[in-house]
CSV table of N, CA and C in Angstrom, one decimal:
chain,number,residue,atom,x,y,z
A,282,MET,N,-4.4,29.7,-49.8
A,282,MET,CA,-4.8,28.9,-48.6
A,282,MET,C,-4.3,29.6,-47.4
A,283,LYS,N,-5.1,29.8,-46.4
A,283,LYS,CA,-4.7,30.4,-45.2
A,283,LYS,C,-4.4,29.3,-44.2
A,284,VAL,N,-3.3,29.5,-43.5
A,284,VAL,CA,-2.9,28.5,-42.4
A,284,VAL,C,-2.9,29.2,-41.1
A,285,ILE,N,-3.6,28.5,-40.2
A,285,ILE,CA,-3.7,29.1,-38.8
A,285,ILE,C,-2.7,28.4,-37.9
A,286,SER,N,-1.9,29.2,-37.3
A,286,SER,CA,-0.9,28.6,-36.3
A,286,SER,C,-1.6,28.5,-34.9
A,287,PHE,N,-1.7,27.3,-34.5
A,287,PHE,CA,-2.3,27.1,-33.1
A,287,PHE,C,-1.3,27.3,-32.0
A,288,ALA,N,-0.1,27.3,-32.4
A,288,ALA,CA,0.9,27.5,-31.3
A,288,ALA,C,0.9,29.0,-30.8
A,289,ASN,N,0.5,30.0,-31.6
A,289,ASN,CA,0.5,31.4,-31.2
A,289,ASN,C,-1.0,31.9,-31.1
A,290,PHE,N,-2.0,31.0,-31.3
A,290,PHE,CA,-3.4,31.4,-31.2
A,290,PHE,C,-3.8,31.5,-29.7
A,291,ASN,N,-4.3,32.6,-29.3
A,291,ASN,CA,-4.7,32.8,-27.9
A,291,ASN,C,-6.3,32.6,-27.8
A,292,GLY,N,-7.0,32.2,-28.7
A,292,GLY,CA,-8.4,32.0,-28.6
A,292,GLY,C,-8.8,30.9,-27.7
A,293,LEU,N,-9.6,31.0,-26.8
A,293,LEU,CA,-10.0,30.0,-25.7
A,293,LEU,C,-11.0,29.0,-26.3
A,294,LEU,N,-11.8,29.4,-27.3
A,294,LEU,CA,-12.8,28.5,-27.8
A,294,LEU,C,-12.2,27.4,-28.7
A,295,LEU,N,-11.3,27.8,-29.7
A,295,LEU,CA,-10.9,27.0,-30.7
A,295,LEU,C,-9.9,26.0,-30.2
A,296,GLN,N,-9.1,26.3,-29.3
A,296,GLN,CA,-7.9,25.4,-28.8
A,296,GLN,C,-8.6,24.1,-28.2
A,297,PRO,N,-9.5,24.1,-27.3
A,297,PRO,CA,-10.0,22.8,-26.8
A,297,PRO,C,-10.7,22.0,-27.9
A,298,ILE,N,-11.3,22.6,-28.8
A,298,ILE,CA,-11.9,21.9,-30.0
A,298,ILE,C,-10.8,21.2,-30.8
A,299,PHE,N,-9.6,21.9,-31.0
A,299,PHE,CA,-8.6,21.3,-31.8
A,299,PHE,C,-8.0,20.2,-31.1
A,300,PHE,N,-7.7,20.3,-29.7
A,300,PHE,CA,-7.1,19.2,-29.0
A,300,PHE,C,-8.1,18.0,-28.9
A,301,PHE,N,-9.5,18.3,-28.8
A,301,PHE,CA,-10.5,17.2,-28.8
A,301,PHE,C,-10.5,16.5,-30.1
A,302,PHE,N,-10.3,17.2,-31.2
A,302,PHE,CA,-10.3,16.6,-32.5
A,302,PHE,C,-9.0,15.6,-32.6
A,303,ILE,N,-7.9,16.1,-32.2
A,303,ILE,CA,-6.8,15.2,-32.2
A,303,ILE,C,-7.0,13.9,-31.3
A,304,TRP,N,-7.6,14.1,-30.2
A,304,TRP,CA,-7.8,13.0,-29.2
A,304,TRP,C,-8.8,12.0,-29.7
A,305,THR,N,-9.8,12.4,-30.5
A,305,THR,CA,-10.9,11.5,-30.8
A,305,THR,C,-10.5,10.4,-31.7
A,306,SER,N,-9.6,10.7,-32.6
A,306,SER,CA,-9.2,9.6,-33.5
A,306,SER,C,-7.7,9.7,-33.8
A,307,CYS,N,-6.9,9.0,-33.1
A,307,CYS,CA,-5.5,9.0,-33.4
A,307,CYS,C,-4.9,7.7,-33.1
A,308,THR,N,-3.6,7.5,-33.5
A,308,THR,CA,-2.9,6.2,-33.1
A,308,THR,C,-1.9,6.6,-32.0
A,309,SER,N,-1.6,5.5,-31.3
A,309,SER,CA,-0.6,5.7,-30.2
A,309,SER,C,0.1,4.4,-30.1
A,310,LYS,N,1.3,4.4,-29.5
A,310,LYS,CA,2.0,3.2,-29.2
A,310,LYS,C,2.1,3.0,-27.7
A,311,LEU,N,1.8,1.8,-27.3
A,311,LEU,CA,1.6,1.5,-25.9
A,311,LEU,C,2.4,0.2,-25.6
A,312,TYR,N,2.8,0.1,-24.3
A,312,TYR,CA,3.4,-1.1,-23.8
A,312,TYR,C,2.4,-1.8,-22.9
A,313,VAL,N,2.2,-3.1,-23.1
A,313,VAL,CA,1.3,-3.9,-22.3
A,313,VAL,C,2.0,-4.9,-21.4
A,314,ALA,N,1.8,-4.9,-20.1
A,314,ALA,CA,2.4,-5.7,-19.1
A,314,ALA,C,2.2,-7.2,-19.5
A,315,PRO,N,3.1,-8.1,-19.0
A,315,PRO,CA,3.0,-9.6,-19.2
A,315,PRO,C,1.9,-10.2,-18.4
A,316,LYS,N,1.3,-9.5,-17.5
A,316,LYS,CA,0.1,-10.1,-16.7
A,316,LYS,C,-1.0,-9.1,-16.5
A,317,GLN,N,-2.2,-9.6,-16.3
A,317,GLN,CA,-3.3,-8.7,-15.9
A,317,GLN,C,-3.4,-8.7,-14.4
A,318,VAL,N,-4.0,-7.7,-13.9
A,318,VAL,CA,-4.1,-7.7,-12.4
A,318,VAL,C,-5.7,-7.5,-12.0
A,319,ASP,N,-6.0,-7.9,-10.8
A,319,ASP,CA,-7.3,-7.8,-10.3
A,319,ASP,C,-7.6,-6.3,-10.1
A,320,CYS,N,-8.8,-5.9,-10.5
A,320,CYS,CA,-9.3,-4.5,-10.4
A,320,CYS,C,-10.8,-4.6,-10.2
A,321,SER,N,-11.3,-3.4,-9.7
A,321,SER,CA,-12.7,-3.3,-9.5
A,321,SER,C,-13.3,-2.2,-10.4
A,322,GLY,N,-14.1,-2.5,-11.3
A,322,GLY,CA,-14.9,-1.6,-12.2
A,322,GLY,C,-16.3,-1.6,-11.6
A,323,VAL,N,-17.2,-2.0,-12.5
A,323,VAL,CA,-18.6,-2.3,-12.0
A,323,VAL,C,-18.6,-3.5,-11.2
A,324,ALA,N,-17.7,-4.5,-11.5
A,324,ALA,CA,-17.6,-5.8,-10.8
A,324,ALA,C,-16.1,-6.1,-10.7
A,325,GLU,N,-15.7,-7.1,-10.0
A,325,GLU,CA,-14.4,-7.6,-10.0
A,325,GLU,C,-13.9,-8.0,-11.4
A,326,GLN,N,-12.8,-7.7,-11.8
A,326,GLN,CA,-12.4,-8.1,-13.2
A,326,GLN,C,-10.9,-8.1,-13.3
A,327,LYS,N,-10.3,-8.5,-14.4
A,327,LYS,CA,-8.9,-8.4,-14.7
A,327,LYS,C,-8.7,-7.1,-15.6
A,328,CYS,N,-7.7,-6.4,-15.3
A,328,CYS,CA,-7.3,-5.3,-16.1
A,328,CYS,C,-5.9,-5.4,-16.7
A,329,TYR,N,-5.8,-4.8,-17.9
A,329,TYR,CA,-4.4,-4.6,-18.4
A,329,TYR,C,-3.6,-3.6,-17.7
A,330,LEU,N,-2.3,-3.7,-17.7
A,330,LEU,CA,-1.4,-2.7,-17.2
A,330,LEU,C,-0.7,-2.2,-18.4
A,331,ILE,N,-0.9,-0.8,-18.7
A,331,ILE,CA,-0.4,-0.2,-19.9
A,331,ILE,C,0.4,1.0,-19.6
A,332,ARG,N,1.4,1.4,-20.4
A,332,ARG,CA,2.1,2.6,-20.3
A,332,ARG,C,2.6,3.0,-21.6
A,333,LYS,N,2.9,4.3,-21.8
A,333,LYS,CA,3.3,4.9,-23.1
A,333,LYS,C,4.9,4.7,-23.4
A,334,ALA,N,5.6,4.6,-22.3
A,334,ALA,CA,7.1,4.4,-22.5
A,334,ALA,C,7.7,3.6,-21.3
A,335,PRO,N,8.8,2.9,-21.6
A,335,PRO,CA,9.5,2.2,-20.6
A,335,PRO,C,9.9,3.1,-19.4
A,336,GLY,N,9.8,2.6,-18.3
A,336,GLY,CA,10.2,3.5,-17.0
A,336,GLY,C,9.0,4.3,-16.5
A,337,GLU,N,7.9,4.4,-17.2
A,337,GLU,CA,6.9,5.1,-16.7
A,337,GLU,C,6.1,4.1,-15.8
A,338,ASN,N,5.3,4.6,-14.9
A,338,ASN,CA,4.4,3.8,-14.1
A,338,ASN,C,3.3,3.1,-14.9
A,339,TRP,N,3.0,2.0,-14.5
A,339,TRP,CA,1.9,1.3,-15.2
A,339,TRP,C,0.6,1.9,-14.8
A,340,ILE,N,-0.3,1.9,-15.7
A,340,ILE,CA,-1.7,2.4,-15.4
A,340,ILE,C,-2.7,1.3,-15.7
A,341,LEU,N,-3.8,1.2,-15.0
A,341,LEU,CA,-4.8,0.3,-15.3
A,341,LEU,C,-5.7,0.6,-16.5
A,342,HIS,N,-5.9,-0.4,-17.3
A,342,HIS,CA,-6.8,-0.2,-18.5
A,342,HIS,C,-8.0,-1.2,-18.3
A,343,TYR,N,-9.1,-0.7,-18.0
A,343,TYR,CA,-10.3,-1.5,-17.6
A,343,TYR,C,-10.9,-2.3,-18.7
A,344,ASP,N,-10.8,-1.7,-19.9
A,344,ASP,CA,-11.6,-2.2,-21.1
A,344,ASP,C,-10.7,-3.1,-21.9
A,345,GLU,N,-11.3,-3.6,-22.9
A,345,GLU,CA,-10.7,-4.5,-23.8
A,345,GLU,C,-9.8,-3.7,-24.8
A,346,ILE,N,-8.7,-4.4,-25.3
A,346,ILE,CA,-7.9,-3.8,-26.4
A,346,ILE,C,-8.4,-4.7,-27.6
A,347,TYR,N,-9.3,-4.1,-28.4
A,347,TYR,CA,-9.9,-4.9,-29.4
A,347,TYR,C,-9.0,-5.3,-30.5
A,348,GLY,N,-9.0,-6.6,-30.8
A,348,GLY,CA,-8.0,-7.2,-31.8
A,348,GLY,C,-6.7,-7.8,-31.3
A,349,LEU,N,-6.4,-7.5,-29.9
A,349,LEU,CA,-5.3,-8.1,-29.3
A,349,LEU,C,-5.5,-9.4,-28.8
A,350,GLU,N,-4.8,-10.5,-29.2
A,350,GLU,CA,-4.9,-11.8,-28.7
A,350,GLU,C,-4.0,-11.9,-27.6
A,351,TYR,N,-4.3,-11.5,-26.4
A,351,TYR,CA,-3.3,-11.4,-25.3
A,351,TYR,C,-3.0,-12.8,-24.7
A,352,GLU,N,-1.8,-13.0,-24.5
A,352,GLU,CA,-1.3,-14.2,-23.8
A,352,GLU,C,-0.5,-13.7,-22.6
A,353,PRO,N,-0.9,-14.2,-21.4
A,353,PRO,CA,-0.1,-13.9,-20.1
A,353,PRO,C,1.3,-14.5,-20.3
A,354,GLY,N,2.3,-13.7,-19.8
A,354,GLY,CA,3.7,-14.1,-19.9
A,354,GLY,C,4.4,-13.5,-21.0
A,355,PHE,N,3.7,-12.8,-21.8
A,355,PHE,CA,4.3,-12.0,-22.9
A,355,PHE,C,4.1,-10.5,-22.7
A,356,SER,N,5.1,-9.7,-22.9
A,356,SER,CA,4.9,-8.3,-23.0
A,356,SER,C,4.8,-7.9,-24.4
A,357,TYR,N,4.0,-6.8,-24.5
A,357,TYR,CA,3.7,-6.3,-25.8
A,357,TYR,C,4.0,-4.8,-26.0
A,358,ARG,N,4.5,-4.4,-27.2
A,358,ARG,CA,4.5,-3.1,-27.6
A,358,ARG,C,3.5,-3.0,-28.9
A,359,ILE,N,2.5,-2.3,-28.7
A,359,ILE,CA,1.4,-2.3,-29.7
A,359,ILE,C,1.2,-0.9,-30.2
A,360,LYS,N,0.6,-0.8,-31.5
A,360,LYS,CA,0.1,0.4,-32.0
A,360,LYS,C,-1.4,0.3,-32.0
A,361,VAL,N,-2.0,1.3,-31.4
A,361,VAL,CA,-3.5,1.2,-31.3
A,361,VAL,C,-4.1,2.5,-31.9
A,362,LYS,N,-5.3,2.3,-32.3
A,362,LYS,CA,-6.1,3.5,-32.8
A,362,LYS,C,-7.1,3.8,-31.7
A,363,LYS,N,-7.1,5.0,-31.2
A,363,LYS,CA,-8.0,5.5,-30.1
A,363,LYS,C,-9.2,6.0,-30.8
A,364,GLU,N,-10.4,5.6,-30.4
A,364,GLU,CA,-11.7,6.0,-31.0
A,364,GLU,C,-12.5,6.5,-29.8
A,365,ARG,N,-13.2,7.6,-30.0
A,365,ARG,CA,-14.1,8.2,-29.0
A,365,ARG,C,-15.4,7.5,-29.2
A,366,ILE,N,-16.0,7.1,-28.0
A,366,ILE,CA,-17.3,6.4,-28.0
A,366,ILE,C,-18.3,7.5,-27.7
A,367,LYS,N,-19.3,7.7,-28.6
A,367,LYS,CA,-20.3,8.8,-28.3
A,367,LYS,C,-21.3,8.2,-27.3
A,368,ASN,N,-21.7,9.0,-26.4
A,368,ASN,CA,-22.6,8.7,-25.3
A,368,ASN,C,-22.3,7.3,-24.6
A,369,PRO,N,-21.1,7.1,-24.0
A,369,PRO,CA,-20.9,5.8,-23.3
A,369,PRO,C,-21.7,5.8,-22.1
A,370,PRO,N,-21.9,4.5,-21.6
A,370,PRO,CA,-22.6,4.5,-20.2
A,370,PRO,C,-21.8,5.1,-19.2
A,371,ALA,N,-22.4,5.5,-18.1
A,371,ALA,CA,-21.8,6.2,-17.1
A,371,ALA,C,-20.6,5.5,-16.5
A,372,ASP,N,-20.7,4.1,-16.5
A,372,ASP,CA,-19.7,3.3,-15.8
A,372,ASP,C,-18.6,2.8,-16.8
A,373,ALA,N,-18.6,3.3,-18.1
A,373,ALA,CA,-17.8,2.8,-19.1
A,373,ALA,C,-16.8,3.9,-19.6
A,374,SER,N,-15.8,3.5,-20.3
A,374,SER,CA,-14.8,4.5,-20.9
A,374,SER,C,-15.4,5.2,-22.1
A,375,ALA,N,-14.9,6.4,-22.3
A,375,ALA,CA,-15.4,7.1,-23.5
A,375,ALA,C,-14.3,6.9,-24.6
A,376,LEU,N,-13.4,6.0,-24.4
A,376,LEU,CA,-12.3,5.7,-25.3
A,376,LEU,C,-12.2,4.2,-25.6
A,377,LYS,N,-12.1,3.9,-26.8
A,377,LYS,CA,-12.0,2.5,-27.3
A,377,LYS,C,-10.6,2.4,-28.0
A,378,LEU,N,-9.9,1.3,-27.6
A,378,LEU,CA,-8.6,1.0,-28.2
A,378,LEU,C,-8.7,-0.1,-29.2
A,379,ASN,N,-8.3,0.1,-30.5
A,379,ASN,CA,-8.3,-1.0,-31.5
A,379,ASN,C,-6.9,-1.2,-31.9
A,380,LEU,N,-6.5,-2.5,-31.9
A,380,LEU,CA,-5.2,-2.8,-32.3
A,380,LEU,C,-5.0,-2.5,-33.8
A,381,VAL,N,-3.9,-1.9,-34.1
A,381,VAL,CA,-3.5,-1.6,-35.5
A,381,VAL,C,-2.4,-2.6,-35.9
A,382,GLU,N,-1.4,-2.8,-34.9
A,382,GLU,CA,-0.3,-3.6,-35.1
A,382,GLU,C,0.4,-4.0,-33.9
A,383,VAL,N,0.8,-5.3,-33.8
A,383,VAL,CA,1.8,-5.7,-32.7
A,383,VAL,C,3.2,-5.4,-33.2
A,384,LEU,N,3.8,-4.5,-32.5
A,384,LEU,CA,5.2,-4.1,-32.9
A,384,LEU,C,6.2,-5.0,-32.3
A,385,GLU,N,5.9,-5.5,-31.1
A,385,GLU,CA,6.8,-6.4,-30.4
A,385,GLU,C,6.0,-7.3,-29.5
A,386,LYS,N,6.5,-8.6,-29.4
A,386,LYS,CA,5.8,-9.6,-28.5
A,386,LYS,C,7.0,-10.3,-27.9
A,387,ASN,N,7.3,-10.2,-26.6
A,387,ASN,CA,8.4,-10.9,-26.0
A,387,ASN,C,8.0,-11.8,-24.8
A,388,ASP,N,8.5,-13.0,-24.8
A,388,ASP,CA,8.3,-13.8,-23.8
A,388,ASP,C,9.1,-13.5,-22.6
A,389,VAL,N,8.5,-13.1,-21.5
A,389,VAL,CA,9.2,-12.6,-20.3
A,389,VAL,C,8.9,-13.4,-19.1
A,390,THR,N,8.6,-14.7,-19.3
A,390,THR,CA,8.4,-15.5,-18.2
A,390,THR,C,9.6,-15.7,-17.3
A,391,GLU,N,10.8,-15.5,-17.8
A,391,GLU,CA,12.0,-15.5,-17.0
A,391,GLU,C,12.7,-14.2,-16.7
A,392,ASP,N,12.2,-13.2,-17.5
A,392,ASP,CA,12.8,-11.9,-17.4
A,392,ASP,C,12.1,-11.0,-16.2
A,393,ILE,N,12.8,-10.7,-15.2
A,393,ILE,CA,12.3,-9.8,-14.2
A,393,ILE,C,13.3,-8.7,-14.0
A,394,LEU,N,12.8,-7.5,-14.2
A,394,LEU,CA,13.6,-6.3,-14.2
A,394,LEU,C,13.8,-5.8,-12.7
A,395,PRO,N,14.9,-5.3,-12.3
A,395,PRO,CA,15.0,-4.8,-10.9
A,395,PRO,C,14.0,-3.7,-10.6
A,396,GLU,N,13.7,-2.9,-11.5
A,396,GLU,CA,12.7,-1.7,-11.2
A,396,GLU,C,11.3,-2.3,-11.0
A,397,ASP,N,11.0,-3.6,-11.5
A,397,ASP,CA,9.8,-4.2,-11.2
A,397,ASP,C,9.7,-4.8,-9.8
A,398,LEU,N,10.9,-4.9,-9.1
A,398,LEU,CA,10.9,-5.5,-7.8
A,398,LEU,C,11.0,-4.6,-6.7
A,399,ILE,N,11.5,-3.4,-6.8
A,399,ILE,CA,11.7,-2.5,-5.7
A,399,ILE,C,10.6,-1.5,-5.5
A,400,ASN,N,10.3,-1.1,-4.3
A,400,ASN,CA,9.2,-0.1,-4.0
A,400,ASN,C,7.9,-0.6,-4.3
A,401,LYS,N,7.6,-1.9,-4.2
A,401,LYS,CA,6.3,-2.5,-4.5
A,401,LYS,C,5.8,-3.1,-3.2
A,402,VAL,N,4.5,-3.4,-3.2
A,402,VAL,CA,3.8,-4.0,-2.1
A,402,VAL,C,3.8,-5.5,-2.6
A,403,TRP,N,4.3,-6.4,-1.7
A,403,TRP,CA,4.4,-7.8,-2.0
A,403,TRP,C,3.3,-8.6,-1.2
A,404,ARG,N,2.8,-9.6,-1.8
A,404,ARG,CA,1.9,-10.6,-1.0
A,404,ARG,C,2.4,-11.9,-1.2
A,405,LEU,N,2.6,-12.7,-0.1
A,405,LEU,CA,3.1,-14.0,-0.3
A,405,LEU,C,1.8,-15.0,-0.5
A,406,GLU,N,1.9,-15.7,-1.6
A,406,GLU,CA,0.8,-16.6,-2.0
A,406,GLU,C,1.1,-18.0,-1.6
A,407,PHE,N,2.3,-18.4,-1.6
A,407,PHE,CA,2.6,-19.8,-1.1
A,407,PHE,C,4.1,-19.9,-0.8
A,408,MET,N,4.5,-20.8,0.0
A,408,MET,CA,5.8,-21.1,0.3
A,408,MET,C,6.2,-22.6,0.1
A,409,ARG,N,7.4,-22.8,-0.2
A,409,ARG,CA,7.8,-24.2,-0.5
A,409,ARG,C,9.0,-24.5,0.5
A,410,HIS,N,8.8,-25.5,1.3
A,410,HIS,CA,9.9,-25.8,2.2
A,410,HIS,C,10.0,-27.3,2.4
A,411,ASN,N,11.2,-27.8,2.0
A,411,ASN,CA,11.4,-29.3,2.0
A,411,ASN,C,10.4,-30.0,1.2
A,412,LYS,N,10.1,-29.5,0.0
A,412,LYS,CA,9.2,-30.1,-0.9
A,412,LYS,C,7.8,-30.1,-0.5
A,413,VAL,N,7.4,-29.3,0.5
A,413,VAL,CA,6.0,-29.1,1.0
A,413,VAL,C,5.6,-27.7,0.6
A,414,VAL,N,4.5,-27.6,-0.2
A,414,VAL,CA,4.0,-26.3,-0.4
A,414,VAL,C,2.9,-25.9,0.5
A,415,VAL,N,3.1,-24.7,1.1
A,415,VAL,CA,2.0,-24.3,2.0
A,415,VAL,C,1.4,-23.1,1.4
A,416,GLY,N,0.1,-23.1,1.2
A,416,GLY,CA,-0.7,-22.0,0.7
A,416,GLY,C,-1.0,-21.0,1.8
A,417,ILE,N,-1.0,-19.8,1.6
A,417,ILE,CA,-1.3,-18.7,2.5
A,417,ILE,C,-2.7,-18.2,2.3
């Protein structure tokens, strides 16, 4: 049996096909933030915030994570299978995330990490003063 080493192969045609094959159907571990955020796709919607590792910046995920029973206030570490969608609509993702396993589910309603507080844009939504709540 002949084995081709892709690390030393300089062919320009085969390498993209190889990486495309890896990308089309593989599993990945992701972190999902404890809240969804407003975002604009085709219309206003709620998006997941996901990242591959702690400390990385959160990125918006516009589509569903199929099989995940998401509860706000819980952070998740999940294993997903990425599937390529053939001929997706122009306004849709070419990638579908299917839940394989929930690796961790943590109640973070009381946990706020310092890196989540600094260098962020803040918006005041309400104030409480002398038991009076003022909406902004």
